[in-house]
Amino acid sequence: MEQHGNRSTYNIETVLRKNIVDSEYWRNTCAKLQTWEEVVDQIFYDVIHVEPWMSGNARGASSAFGLLYRLFQLQPSEQQVDALLTHEDSPYIRAIGFLYLRYVGDPKQLWAWLRPYVQDSEEISPSGENGTAVTIGDYVRDVFLEQYYFETIFPRIPKPVNDEWVGKLHGMGLPAKALGNGGQGGPDRRGVDEPNRRPASVKASLSVAFGQRAPNRASAREEGRGLGAGMKNVYNGTREERPRSR
């Protein structure tokens, strides 16, 4: 599948991209994955929210965005991207597929990808177990109608394309206004008035200390912010085997 936009940064905001590739999780896990199948398996085992940043005292880019960035590098085929969107094992695998399209899909071709999913009823909690559950349809509409995503920013969708999507959604009797935060709504995360809040822009992000990156510990698991999140000890240092549908 041809990627749209900047083919070296994949249209990821500068500071977020730097935190991804400078992290231990990237070096020890993501960068070692050599195939699309390996990345999908890692998403299944590691990803429990699809926010761009870890939260609380665990500063750094999230596992979701580290693995998304590895997908950018591997440049999956159209068939592989479609398989992400329809995957039955985890809604987070599906969400990362939609994020892939949001970052590097050609805006003029995106509606054909999105149309089958704008009413999808599967539930997902973008912020993890402490967040608000929304449907995949809610998530898809929000991600593609909104330029801001939690504390980062997506590439801009041309206004004529956005207006066309709004018209098509209205024609289907669906909401066409983004709530933000992956469809959850809630406070705007882009402010810089709180010390632990991620900044909104590259300019504001220059004050982020790159030395404060997420730990890469086998016994630690990241959570999305939700109503209150941080690092949770799980599995006693071993990976939990969850049932797969395939």
CSV table of C-alpha atoms in Angstrom, one decimal:
chain,number,residue,atom,x,y,z
A,1,MET,CA,0.0,0.0,0.0
A,2,GLU,CA,1.4,3.4,-1.0
A,3,GLN,CA,2.0,5.7,1.9
A,4,HIS,CA,0.8,9.3,1.6
A,5,GLY,CA,2.8,12.3,3.0
A,6,ASN,CA,6.3,12.3,4.5
A,7,ARG,CA,7.8,8.9,4.0
A,8,SER,CA,10.6,9.4,6.6
A,9,THR,CA,8.5,10.7,9.5
A,10,TYR,CA,5.2,9.1,8.5
A,11,ASN,CA,3.5,12.4,9.5
A,12,ILE,CA,4.1,11.7,13.2
A,13,GLU,CA,4.6,14.8,15.3
A,14,THR,CA,8.3,15.4,15.9
A,15,VAL,CA,8.5,15.1,19.7
A,16,LEU,CA,6.3,12.0,19.8
A,17,ARG,CA,8.4,10.3,17.0
A,18,LYS,CA,11.6,11.1,18.9
A,19,ASN,CA,10.2,9.6,22.1
A,20,ILE,CA,9.2,6.5,20.2
A,21,VAL,CA,12.5,5.7,18.5
A,22,ASP,CA,14.6,6.7,21.6
A,23,SER,CA,12.7,4.4,24.0
A,24,GLU,CA,13.9,1.1,25.4
A,25,TYR,CA,10.6,-0.5,24.3
A,26,TRP,CA,11.4,0.5,20.7
A,27,ARG,CA,15.0,-0.8,20.8
A,28,ASN,CA,14.2,-4.0,22.8
A,29,THR,CA,10.9,-5.0,21.2
A,30,CYS,CA,9.6,-3.0,18.2
A,31,ALA,CA,12.7,-2.7,16.2
A,32,LYS,CA,13.3,-6.4,16.4
A,33,LEU,CA,10.0,-7.3,14.8
A,34,GLN,CA,10.6,-8.3,11.2
A,35,THR,CA,7.2,-9.2,9.8
A,36,TRP,CA,3.6,-7.9,9.8
A,37,GLU,CA,2.5,-11.1,11.6
A,38,GLU,CA,5.0,-10.5,14.4
A,39,VAL,CA,3.8,-6.9,14.9
A,40,VAL,CA,0.2,-8.0,15.1
A,41,ASP,CA,1.1,-10.7,17.7
A,42,GLN,CA,2.9,-8.0,19.8
A,43,ILE,CA,-0.1,-5.7,19.6
A,44,PHE,CA,-2.3,-8.5,20.9
A,45,TYR,CA,0.0,-9.1,23.9
A,46,ASP,CA,1.2,-5.6,24.8
A,47,VAL,CA,-1.4,-3.0,23.8
A,48,ILE,CA,-4.1,-2.2,26.3
A,49,HIS,CA,-4.9,1.4,25.1
A,50,VAL,CA,-4.3,3.4,22.0
A,51,GLU,CA,-3.3,6.8,23.5
A,52,PRO,CA,0.0,8.1,22.1
A,53,TRP,CA,1.6,8.5,25.5
A,54,MET,CA,2.0,6.4,28.6
A,55,SER,CA,0.7,8.1,31.7
A,56,GLY,CA,1.4,8.8,35.4
A,57,ASN,CA,5.0,8.2,36.3
A,58,ALA,CA,5.7,6.1,33.2
A,59,ARG,CA,6.6,8.8,30.8
A,60,GLY,CA,7.2,8.0,27.2
A,61,ALA,CA,5.4,6.9,24.0
A,62,SER,CA,2.9,4.1,24.4
A,63,SER,CA,3.4,0.6,23.2
A,64,ALA,CA,0.6,1.2,20.7
A,65,PHE,CA,2.4,4.0,19.0
A,66,GLY,CA,5.7,2.2,19.0
A,67,LEU,CA,4.2,-0.8,17.2
A,68,LEU,CA,2.3,1.5,14.9
A,69,TYR,CA,5.6,3.1,14.0
A,70,ARG,CA,7.0,-0.3,13.2
A,71,LEU,CA,4.1,-0.9,10.9
A,72,PHE,CA,4.9,2.3,9.1
A,73,GLN,CA,8.4,1.0,8.5
A,74,LEU,CA,7.3,-2.4,7.3
A,75,GLN,CA,4.8,-0.9,4.8
A,76,PRO,CA,2.1,-3.5,4.9
A,77,SER,CA,0.1,-4.4,1.8
A,78,GLU,CA,-3.5,-3.4,1.3
A,79,GLN,CA,-4.5,-6.9,2.2
A,80,GLN,CA,-2.6,-6.7,5.5
A,81,VAL,CA,-4.1,-3.3,6.3
A,82,ASP,CA,-7.6,-4.7,5.6
A,83,ALA,CA,-6.8,-7.7,7.9
A,84,LEU,CA,-6.0,-5.2,10.7
A,85,LEU,CA,-9.3,-3.5,10.3
A,86,THR,CA,-11.3,-6.8,10.4
A,87,HIS,CA,-9.1,-8.6,13.0
A,88,GLU,CA,-11.2,-10.6,15.5
A,89,ASP,CA,-8.6,-11.1,18.3
A,90,SER,CA,-8.5,-7.5,19.8
A,91,PRO,CA,-10.2,-4.2,19.1
A,92,TYR,CA,-6.8,-2.6,19.7
A,93,ILE,CA,-5.4,-4.4,16.6
A,94,ARG,CA,-8.3,-2.8,14.6
A,95,ALA,CA,-7.7,0.6,16.2
A,96,ILE,CA,-4.1,0.6,15.2
A,97,GLY,CA,-5.1,-0.3,11.7
A,98,PHE,CA,-7.3,2.8,11.6
A,99,LEU,CA,-4.5,4.9,13.0
A,100,TYR,CA,-2.3,3.6,10.3
A,101,LEU,CA,-4.7,4.8,7.7
A,102,ARG,CA,-5.2,8.2,9.5
A,103,TYR,CA,-1.5,8.9,9.4
A,104,VAL,CA,-0.4,7.6,5.9
A,105,GLY,CA,-3.6,7.0,3.9
A,106,ASP,CA,-4.4,9.2,1.0
A,107,PRO,CA,-7.3,11.4,2.2
A,108,LYS,CA,-9.0,11.1,-1.2
A,109,GLN,CA,-9.1,7.3,-0.9
A,110,LEU,CA,-9.9,7.0,2.8
A,111,TRP,CA,-13.7,7.0,2.6
A,112,ALA,CA,-13.7,3.7,0.7
A,113,TRP,CA,-11.7,2.2,3.6
A,114,LEU,CA,-13.8,3.7,6.3
A,115,ARG,CA,-17.3,3.3,5.0
A,116,PRO,CA,-17.8,-0.3,6.2
A,117,TYR,CA,-16.8,0.6,9.7
A,118,VAL,CA,-18.6,3.9,10.6
A,119,GLN,CA,-21.4,2.0,12.2
A,120,ASP,CA,-19.4,-0.9,13.6
A,121,SER,CA,-20.8,-1.9,17.0
A,122,GLU,CA,-17.7,-3.6,18.6
A,123,GLU,CA,-16.7,-1.9,21.8
A,124,ILE,CA,-13.3,-0.4,22.5
A,125,SER,CA,-11.9,1.7,25.3
A,126,PRO,CA,-9.3,4.0,23.7
A,127,SER,CA,-7.9,4.9,27.1
A,128,GLY,CA,-7.9,1.3,28.5
A,129,GLU,CA,-9.8,-0.3,31.3
A,130,ASN,CA,-10.2,3.0,33.2
A,131,GLY,CA,-11.5,4.9,30.2
A,132,THR,CA,-14.9,5.1,28.5
A,133,ALA,CA,-16.0,2.4,26.2
A,134,VAL,CA,-17.1,3.5,22.7
A,135,THR,CA,-17.9,1.6,19.6
A,136,ILE,CA,-15.4,1.1,16.8
A,137,GLY,CA,-17.8,3.2,14.7
A,138,ASP,CA,-17.6,6.1,17.2
A,139,TYR,CA,-13.8,5.7,17.3
A,140,VAL,CA,-13.4,5.7,13.5
A,141,ARG,CA,-15.6,8.8,13.0
A,142,ASP,CA,-13.8,10.7,15.7
A,143,VAL,CA,-10.3,9.8,14.5
A,144,PHE,CA,-11.0,10.8,10.9
A,145,LEU,CA,-13.1,13.9,11.6
A,146,GLU,CA,-10.7,15.4,14.3
A,147,GLN,CA,-7.2,16.7,13.7
A,148,TYR,CA,-6.2,16.3,17.4
A,149,TYR,CA,-5.8,13.0,19.1
A,150,PHE,CA,-5.4,13.1,22.8
A,151,GLU,CA,-2.1,15.1,23.2
A,152,THR,CA,-0.8,14.8,19.6
A,153,ILE,CA,-1.9,16.0,16.2
A,154,PHE,CA,-2.8,14.1,13.0
A,155,PRO,CA,-2.0,15.3,9.5
A,156,ARG,CA,-4.6,17.7,8.2
A,157,ILE,CA,-7.4,16.4,6.1
A,158,PRO,CA,-8.3,18.8,3.2
A,159,LYS,CA,-11.5,20.7,3.9
A,160,PRO,CA,-13.3,19.6,0.7
A,161,VAL,CA,-12.6,15.9,1.7
A,162,ASN,CA,-13.7,16.5,5.3
A,163,ASP,CA,-16.9,18.2,4.0
A,164,GLU,CA,-17.6,15.3,1.8
A,165,TRP,CA,-17.3,12.9,4.7
A,166,VAL,CA,-19.6,15.0,6.8
A,167,GLY,CA,-22.2,15.0,4.1
A,168,LYS,CA,-21.9,11.2,3.7
A,169,LEU,CA,-22.3,10.6,7.4
A,170,HIS,CA,-25.3,12.9,7.6
A,171,GLY,CA,-26.8,11.0,4.7
A,172,MET,CA,-26.4,7.8,6.8
A,173,GLY,CA,-28.1,9.5,9.8
A,174,LEU,CA,-24.8,9.4,11.8
A,175,PRO,CA,-23.1,12.0,14.0
A,176,ALA,CA,-20.6,14.0,12.0
A,177,LYS,CA,-19.0,16.1,14.8
A,178,ALA,CA,-15.9,14.8,16.6
A,179,LEU,CA,-16.1,14.5,20.4
A,180,GLY,CA,-12.3,14.2,20.8
A,181,ASN,CA,-10.2,11.6,22.7
A,182,GLY,CA,-11.0,8.8,20.3
A,183,GLY,CA,-14.8,9.3,20.6
A,184,GLN,CA,-14.8,9.4,24.4
A,185,GLY,CA,-15.1,13.2,24.7
A,186,GLY,CA,-14.0,14.8,27.9
A,187,PRO,CA,-11.5,17.5,28.7
A,188,ASP,CA,-9.2,18.8,26.0
A,189,ARG,CA,-5.8,17.1,26.6
A,190,ARG,CA,-3.8,19.6,24.6
A,191,GLY,CA,-3.3,22.2,27.3
A,192,VAL,CA,-0.1,22.7,29.2
A,193,ASP,CA,-1.5,24.0,32.4
A,194,GLU,CA,-1.0,20.8,34.3
A,195,PRO,CA,2.5,19.5,35.0
A,196,ASN,CA,1.8,15.9,33.9
A,197,ARG,CA,-0.2,16.8,30.8
A,198,ARG,CA,1.3,16.2,27.4
A,199,PRO,CA,1.8,19.4,25.4
A,200,ALA,CA,-0.2,20.2,22.3
A,201,SER,CA,2.4,21.2,19.8
A,202,VAL,CA,6.0,20.7,18.8
A,203,LYS,CA,6.7,24.2,20.1
A,204,ALA,CA,5.1,23.5,23.5
A,205,SER,CA,6.7,20.0,23.5
A,206,LEU,CA,10.2,21.3,23.5
A,207,SER,CA,10.1,21.4,27.3
A,208,VAL,CA,9.5,17.7,27.6
A,209,ALA,CA,12.5,15.9,29.2
A,210,PHE,CA,13.5,13.2,26.8
A,211,GLY,CA,15.4,11.4,29.6
A,212,GLN,CA,12.1,10.5,31.3
A,213,ARG,CA,11.1,7.6,29.1
A,214,ALA,CA,9.0,4.6,29.8
A,215,PRO,CA,10.7,1.7,31.6
A,216,ASN,CA,10.9,-1.6,29.7
A,217,ARG,CA,10.1,-4.0,32.5
A,218,ALA,CA,8.7,-7.5,32.0
A,219,SER,CA,6.6,-7.1,35.2
A,220,ALA,CA,5.1,-3.7,34.3
A,221,ARG,CA,2.2,-2.8,32.1
A,222,GLU,CA,1.1,0.6,30.9
A,223,GLU,CA,-2.4,1.9,31.2
A,224,GLY,CA,-4.1,4.7,29.4
A,225,ARG,CA,-5.0,7.7,31.5
A,226,GLY,CA,-8.7,7.1,31.7
A,227,LEU,CA,-9.9,8.2,35.2
A,228,GLY,CA,-6.5,7.5,36.7
A,229,ALA,CA,-3.7,5.3,35.4
A,230,GLY,CA,-0.1,4.4,35.8
A,231,MET,CA,1.9,1.2,35.8
A,232,LYS,CA,0.3,-2.0,36.9
A,233,ASN,CA,2.3,-5.1,38.0
A,234,VAL,CA,0.8,-8.1,36.2
A,235,TYR,CA,1.6,-11.6,35.2
A,236,ASN,CA,4.4,-12.0,37.8
A,237,GLY,CA,6.9,-11.2,35.1
A,238,THR,CA,5.5,-13.7,32.6
A,239,ARG,CA,3.2,-13.2,29.6
A,240,GLU,CA,-0.4,-14.1,30.1
A,241,GLU,CA,-1.7,-16.4,27.4
A,242,ARG,CA,-5.0,-15.1,26.1
A,243,PRO,CA,-7.1,-17.1,23.8
A,244,ARG,CA,-6.8,-16.2,20.1
A,245,SER,CA,-9.5,-16.6,17.6
A,246,ARG,CA,-7.1,-17.7,14.9
